[in-house]
CSV table of C-alpha atoms in Angstrom, one decimal:
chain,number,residue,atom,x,y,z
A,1,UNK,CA,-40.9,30.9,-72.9
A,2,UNK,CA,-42.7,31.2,-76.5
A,3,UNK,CA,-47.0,30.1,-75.1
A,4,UNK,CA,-47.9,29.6,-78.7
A,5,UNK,CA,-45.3,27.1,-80.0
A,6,UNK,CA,-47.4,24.5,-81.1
A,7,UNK,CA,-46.5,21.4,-78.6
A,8,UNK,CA,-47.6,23.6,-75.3
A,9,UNK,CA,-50.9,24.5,-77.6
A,10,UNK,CA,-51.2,21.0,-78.0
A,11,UNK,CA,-50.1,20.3,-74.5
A,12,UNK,CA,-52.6,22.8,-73.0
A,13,UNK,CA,-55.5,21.1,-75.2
A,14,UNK,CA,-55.0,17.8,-73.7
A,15,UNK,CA,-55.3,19.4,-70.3
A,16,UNK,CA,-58.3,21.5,-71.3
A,17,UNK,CA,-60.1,18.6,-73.0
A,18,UNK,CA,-59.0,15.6,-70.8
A,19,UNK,CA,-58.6,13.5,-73.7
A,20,UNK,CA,-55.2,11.5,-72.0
A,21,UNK,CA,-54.3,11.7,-68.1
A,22,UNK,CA,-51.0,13.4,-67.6
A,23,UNK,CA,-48.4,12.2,-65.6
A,24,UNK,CA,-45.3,14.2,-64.6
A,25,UNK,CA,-41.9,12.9,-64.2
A,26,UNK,CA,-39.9,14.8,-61.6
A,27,UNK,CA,-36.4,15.8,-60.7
A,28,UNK,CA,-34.8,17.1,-58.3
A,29,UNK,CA,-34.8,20.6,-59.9
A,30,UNK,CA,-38.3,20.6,-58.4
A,31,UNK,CA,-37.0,20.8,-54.7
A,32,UNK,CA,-34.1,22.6,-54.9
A,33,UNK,CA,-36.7,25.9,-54.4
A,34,UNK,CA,-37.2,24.3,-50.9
A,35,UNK,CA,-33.4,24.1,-50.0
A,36,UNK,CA,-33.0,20.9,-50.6
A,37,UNK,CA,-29.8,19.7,-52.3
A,38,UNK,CA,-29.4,18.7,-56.4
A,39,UNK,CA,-27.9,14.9,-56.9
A,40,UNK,CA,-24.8,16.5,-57.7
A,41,UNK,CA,-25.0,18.5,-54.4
A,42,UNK,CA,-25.9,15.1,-52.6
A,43,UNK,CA,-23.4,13.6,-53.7
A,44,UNK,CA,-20.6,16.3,-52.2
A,45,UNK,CA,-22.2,15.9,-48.7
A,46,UNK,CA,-21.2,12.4,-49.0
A,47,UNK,CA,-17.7,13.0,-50.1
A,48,UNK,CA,-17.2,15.6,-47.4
A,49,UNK,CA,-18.4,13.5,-44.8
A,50,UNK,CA,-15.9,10.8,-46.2
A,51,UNK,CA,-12.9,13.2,-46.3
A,52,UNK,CA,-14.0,14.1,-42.4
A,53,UNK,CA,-13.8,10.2,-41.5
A,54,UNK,CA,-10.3,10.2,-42.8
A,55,UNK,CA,-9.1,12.5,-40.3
A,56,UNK,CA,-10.1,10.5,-37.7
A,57,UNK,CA,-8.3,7.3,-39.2
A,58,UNK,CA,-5.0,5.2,-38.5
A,59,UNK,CA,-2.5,6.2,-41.5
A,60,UNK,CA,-3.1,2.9,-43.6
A,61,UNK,CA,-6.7,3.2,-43.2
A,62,UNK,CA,-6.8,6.8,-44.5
A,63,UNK,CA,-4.7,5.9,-47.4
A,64,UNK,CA,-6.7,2.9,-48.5
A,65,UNK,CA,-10.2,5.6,-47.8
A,66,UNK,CA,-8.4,8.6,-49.3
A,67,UNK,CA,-7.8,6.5,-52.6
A,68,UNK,CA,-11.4,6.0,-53.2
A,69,UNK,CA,-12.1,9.6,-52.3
A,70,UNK,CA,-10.1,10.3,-54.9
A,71,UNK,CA,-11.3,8.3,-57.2
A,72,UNK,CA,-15.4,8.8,-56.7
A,73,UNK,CA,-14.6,12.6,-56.7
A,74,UNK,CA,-12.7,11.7,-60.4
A,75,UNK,CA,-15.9,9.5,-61.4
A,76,UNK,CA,-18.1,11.2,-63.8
A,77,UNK,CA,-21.2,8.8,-63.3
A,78,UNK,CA,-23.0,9.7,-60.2
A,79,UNK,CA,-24.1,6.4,-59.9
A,80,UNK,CA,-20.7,4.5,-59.6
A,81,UNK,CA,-19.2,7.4,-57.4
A,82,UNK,CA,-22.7,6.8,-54.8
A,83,UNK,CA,-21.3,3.5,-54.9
A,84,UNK,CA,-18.2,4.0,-54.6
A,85,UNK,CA,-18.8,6.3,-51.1
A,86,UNK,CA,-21.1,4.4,-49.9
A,87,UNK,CA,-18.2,1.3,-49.3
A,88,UNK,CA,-15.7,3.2,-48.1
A,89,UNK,CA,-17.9,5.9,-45.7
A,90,UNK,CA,-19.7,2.5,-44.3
A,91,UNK,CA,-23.4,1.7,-43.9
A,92,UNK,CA,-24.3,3.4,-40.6
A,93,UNK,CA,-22.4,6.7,-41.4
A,94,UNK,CA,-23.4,6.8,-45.1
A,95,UNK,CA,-27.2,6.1,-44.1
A,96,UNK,CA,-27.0,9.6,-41.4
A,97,UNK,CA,-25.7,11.6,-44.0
A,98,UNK,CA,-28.0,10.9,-46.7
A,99,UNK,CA,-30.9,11.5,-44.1
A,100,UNK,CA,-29.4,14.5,-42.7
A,101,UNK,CA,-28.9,16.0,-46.3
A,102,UNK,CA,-32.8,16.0,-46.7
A,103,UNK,CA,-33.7,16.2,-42.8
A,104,UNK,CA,-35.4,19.6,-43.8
A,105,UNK,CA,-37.9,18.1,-46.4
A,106,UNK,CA,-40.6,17.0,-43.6
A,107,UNK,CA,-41.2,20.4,-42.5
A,108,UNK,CA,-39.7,22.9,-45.0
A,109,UNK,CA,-42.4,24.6,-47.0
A,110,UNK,CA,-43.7,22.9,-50.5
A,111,UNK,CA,-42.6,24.6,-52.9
A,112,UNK,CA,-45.4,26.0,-55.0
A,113,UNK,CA,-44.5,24.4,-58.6
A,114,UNK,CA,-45.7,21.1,-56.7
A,115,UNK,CA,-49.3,22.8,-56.0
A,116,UNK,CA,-49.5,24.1,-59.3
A,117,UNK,CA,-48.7,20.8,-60.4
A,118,UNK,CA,-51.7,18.8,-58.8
A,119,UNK,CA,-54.2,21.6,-59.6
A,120,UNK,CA,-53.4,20.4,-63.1
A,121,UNK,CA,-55.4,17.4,-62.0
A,122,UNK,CA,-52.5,15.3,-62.9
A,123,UNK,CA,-53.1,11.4,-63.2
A,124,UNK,CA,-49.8,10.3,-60.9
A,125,UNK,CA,-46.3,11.5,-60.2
A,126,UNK,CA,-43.0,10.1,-60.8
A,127,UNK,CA,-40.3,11.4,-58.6
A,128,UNK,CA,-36.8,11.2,-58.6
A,129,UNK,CA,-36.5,12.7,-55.5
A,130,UNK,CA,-36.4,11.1,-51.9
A,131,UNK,CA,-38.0,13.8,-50.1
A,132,UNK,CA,-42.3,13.2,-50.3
A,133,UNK,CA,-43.1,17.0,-51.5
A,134,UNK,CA,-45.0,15.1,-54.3
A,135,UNK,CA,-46.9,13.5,-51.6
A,136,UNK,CA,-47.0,17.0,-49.2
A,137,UNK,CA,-48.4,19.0,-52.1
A,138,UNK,CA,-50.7,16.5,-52.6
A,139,UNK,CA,-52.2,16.8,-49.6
A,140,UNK,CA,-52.2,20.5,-49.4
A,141,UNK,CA,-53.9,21.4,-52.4
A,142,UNK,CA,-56.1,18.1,-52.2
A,143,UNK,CA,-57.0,17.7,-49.1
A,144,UNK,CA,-59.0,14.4,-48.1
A,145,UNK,CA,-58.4,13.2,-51.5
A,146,UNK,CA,-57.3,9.7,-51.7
A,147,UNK,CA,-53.6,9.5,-53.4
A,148,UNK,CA,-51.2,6.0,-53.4
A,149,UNK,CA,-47.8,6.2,-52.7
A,150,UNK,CA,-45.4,3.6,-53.4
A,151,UNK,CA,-41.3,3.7,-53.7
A,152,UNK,CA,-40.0,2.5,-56.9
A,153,UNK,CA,-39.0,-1.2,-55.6
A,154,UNK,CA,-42.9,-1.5,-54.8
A,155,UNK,CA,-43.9,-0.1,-58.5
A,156,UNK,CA,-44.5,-4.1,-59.7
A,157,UNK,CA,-47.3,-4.3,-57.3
A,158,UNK,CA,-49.1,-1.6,-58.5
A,159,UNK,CA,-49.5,-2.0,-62.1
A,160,UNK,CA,-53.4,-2.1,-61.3
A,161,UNK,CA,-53.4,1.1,-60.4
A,162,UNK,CA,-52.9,2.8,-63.5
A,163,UNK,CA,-56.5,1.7,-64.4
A,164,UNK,CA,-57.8,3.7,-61.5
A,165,UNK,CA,-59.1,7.5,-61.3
A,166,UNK,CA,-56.9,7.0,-57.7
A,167,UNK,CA,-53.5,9.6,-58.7
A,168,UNK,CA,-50.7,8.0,-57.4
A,169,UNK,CA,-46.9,9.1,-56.5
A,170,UNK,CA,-44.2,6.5,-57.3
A,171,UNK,CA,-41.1,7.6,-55.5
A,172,UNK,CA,-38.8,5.9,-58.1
A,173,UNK,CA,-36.0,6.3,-55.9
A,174,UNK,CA,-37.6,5.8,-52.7
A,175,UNK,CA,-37.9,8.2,-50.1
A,176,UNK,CA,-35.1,9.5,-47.3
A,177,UNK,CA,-37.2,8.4,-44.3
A,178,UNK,CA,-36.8,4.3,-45.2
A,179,UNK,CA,-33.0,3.2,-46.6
A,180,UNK,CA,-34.4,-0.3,-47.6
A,181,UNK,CA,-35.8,2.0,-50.6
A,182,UNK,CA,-32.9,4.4,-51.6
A,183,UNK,CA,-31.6,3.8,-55.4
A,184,UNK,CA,-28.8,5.9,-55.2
A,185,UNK,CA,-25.5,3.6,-56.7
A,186,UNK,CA,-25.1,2.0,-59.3
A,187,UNK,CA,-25.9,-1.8,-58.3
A,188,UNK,CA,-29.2,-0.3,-56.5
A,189,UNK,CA,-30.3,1.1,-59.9
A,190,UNK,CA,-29.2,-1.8,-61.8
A,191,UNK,CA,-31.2,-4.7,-59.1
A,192,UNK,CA,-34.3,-2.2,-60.0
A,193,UNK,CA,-34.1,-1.6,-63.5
A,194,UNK,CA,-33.5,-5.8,-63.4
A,195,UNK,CA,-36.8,-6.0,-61.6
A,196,UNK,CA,-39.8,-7.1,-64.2
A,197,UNK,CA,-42.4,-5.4,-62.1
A,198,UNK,CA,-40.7,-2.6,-62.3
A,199,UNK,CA,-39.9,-2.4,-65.9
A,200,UNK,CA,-43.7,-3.3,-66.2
A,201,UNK,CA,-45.1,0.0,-64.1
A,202,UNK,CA,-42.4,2.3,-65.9
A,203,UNK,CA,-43.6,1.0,-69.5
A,204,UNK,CA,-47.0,0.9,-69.1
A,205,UNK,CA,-47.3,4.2,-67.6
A,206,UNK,CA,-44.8,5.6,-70.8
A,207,UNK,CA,-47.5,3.8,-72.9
A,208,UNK,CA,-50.5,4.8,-71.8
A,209,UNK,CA,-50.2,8.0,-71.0
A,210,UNK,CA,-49.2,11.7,-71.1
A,211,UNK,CA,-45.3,12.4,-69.6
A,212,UNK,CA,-44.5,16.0,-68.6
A,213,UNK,CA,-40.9,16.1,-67.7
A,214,UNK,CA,-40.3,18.9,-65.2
A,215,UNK,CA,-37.2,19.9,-63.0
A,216,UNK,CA,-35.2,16.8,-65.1
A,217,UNK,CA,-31.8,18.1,-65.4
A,218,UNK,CA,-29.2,16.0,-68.3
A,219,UNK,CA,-31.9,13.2,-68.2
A,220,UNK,CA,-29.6,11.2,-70.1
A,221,UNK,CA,-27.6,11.0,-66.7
A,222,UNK,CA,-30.4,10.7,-64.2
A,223,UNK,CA,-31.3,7.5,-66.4
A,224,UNK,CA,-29.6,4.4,-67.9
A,225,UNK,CA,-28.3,4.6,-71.2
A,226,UNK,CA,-30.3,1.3,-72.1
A,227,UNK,CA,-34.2,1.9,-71.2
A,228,UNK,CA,-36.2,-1.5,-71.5
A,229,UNK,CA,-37.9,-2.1,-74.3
């Protein structure tokens, strides 16, 4: 890593001189320190839990479940493929899975890139990740301090708060702990990126202050190919 190419000088000025708050945008690069699994990773749990379902069904049904095994395992948006094993795994099952995928995240150990993160004395966090560490970190290296923490689908109420000192952690797509928040498929991202408190929060942040992308793997993927403007 070159420390003296000019847009980390400029970076580390802002920092130094507090001239703009800085808020990072997180992926799940972030936690896989901690054990926890990548989207792509994620994703494969699911599809092995669907191909262990199969065994266990009539011939018919295990055609009709193999088929779309097949063809979310073909499907190169991890979006569509979420959706696609989430119909044919079923609520109940899909819902374990998911949760037992990031079980570990309540008492695993934060990884230390998250503390070094807050003693930056960022403004907020936005997290890609449904596992809190944004939130843990938080609370380790800032004890007592007060922090809000919303899930993605609750960014529209918030808007306020980006004109308080208050840091905050937006878990954009939500955390493992409540399903009601999960944005995982394809129609859950596109009923929040349809949501106009949403789009406000996401914008408004973007605009007014200082994003450092960290742990974002082929953002391009991770994000629709259509931002609002």
């Amino acid at each position: 890593f070159n420390a003296d190419q000019p847009a980390h000088k400029a970076f580390r000025a802002l920092l130094s001189e507090r001239t703009n708050s800085v808020v990072a945008w997180i992926g799940s690069g972030f936690s896989q320190e901690a054990g926890l699994p990548s989207w792509r990773e994620l994703r494969e749990c699911v599809t092995d839990a669907l191909q262990e379902k199969i065994r266990s069904l009539s011939p018919d049904a295990a055609a009709e479940a193999n088929a779309k095994c097949v063809a979310a395992k073909a499907e190169q948006c991890h979006w569509v493929a979420f959706d696609i094993l989430k119909a044919a795994l079923g609520g109940a099952s899909y819902r374990d899975t998911v949760r037992d995928a990031l079980r570990r995240a309540v008492t695993v150990a934060v990884p230390e890139m998250y503390a070094t993160l807050w003693k930056l004395r960022l403004g907020g966090v936005l997290s890609l990740n449904l596992d809190r560490l944004a939130s843990r970190a938080h609370s380790e290296v800032l004890a007592g301090r007060a922090l809000h923490e919303f899930s993605g689908l609750q960014a529209g109420q918030h808007v306020h708060l980006l004109k308080s000192p208050t840091p905050f952690v937006v878990n954009l797509h939500g955390i493992a702990e409540d399903e009601s928040s999960w944005v995982l498929t394809h129609s859950e991202m596109k009923a929040l990126m349809n949501t106009p408190g949403y789009r406000e929060f996401v914008r408004s942040t973007i605009a007014s202050r200082t994003i450092l992308f960290v742990g974002v793997c082929r953002l391009t993927r991770s994000l629709p190919r259509r931002f609002p403007n």
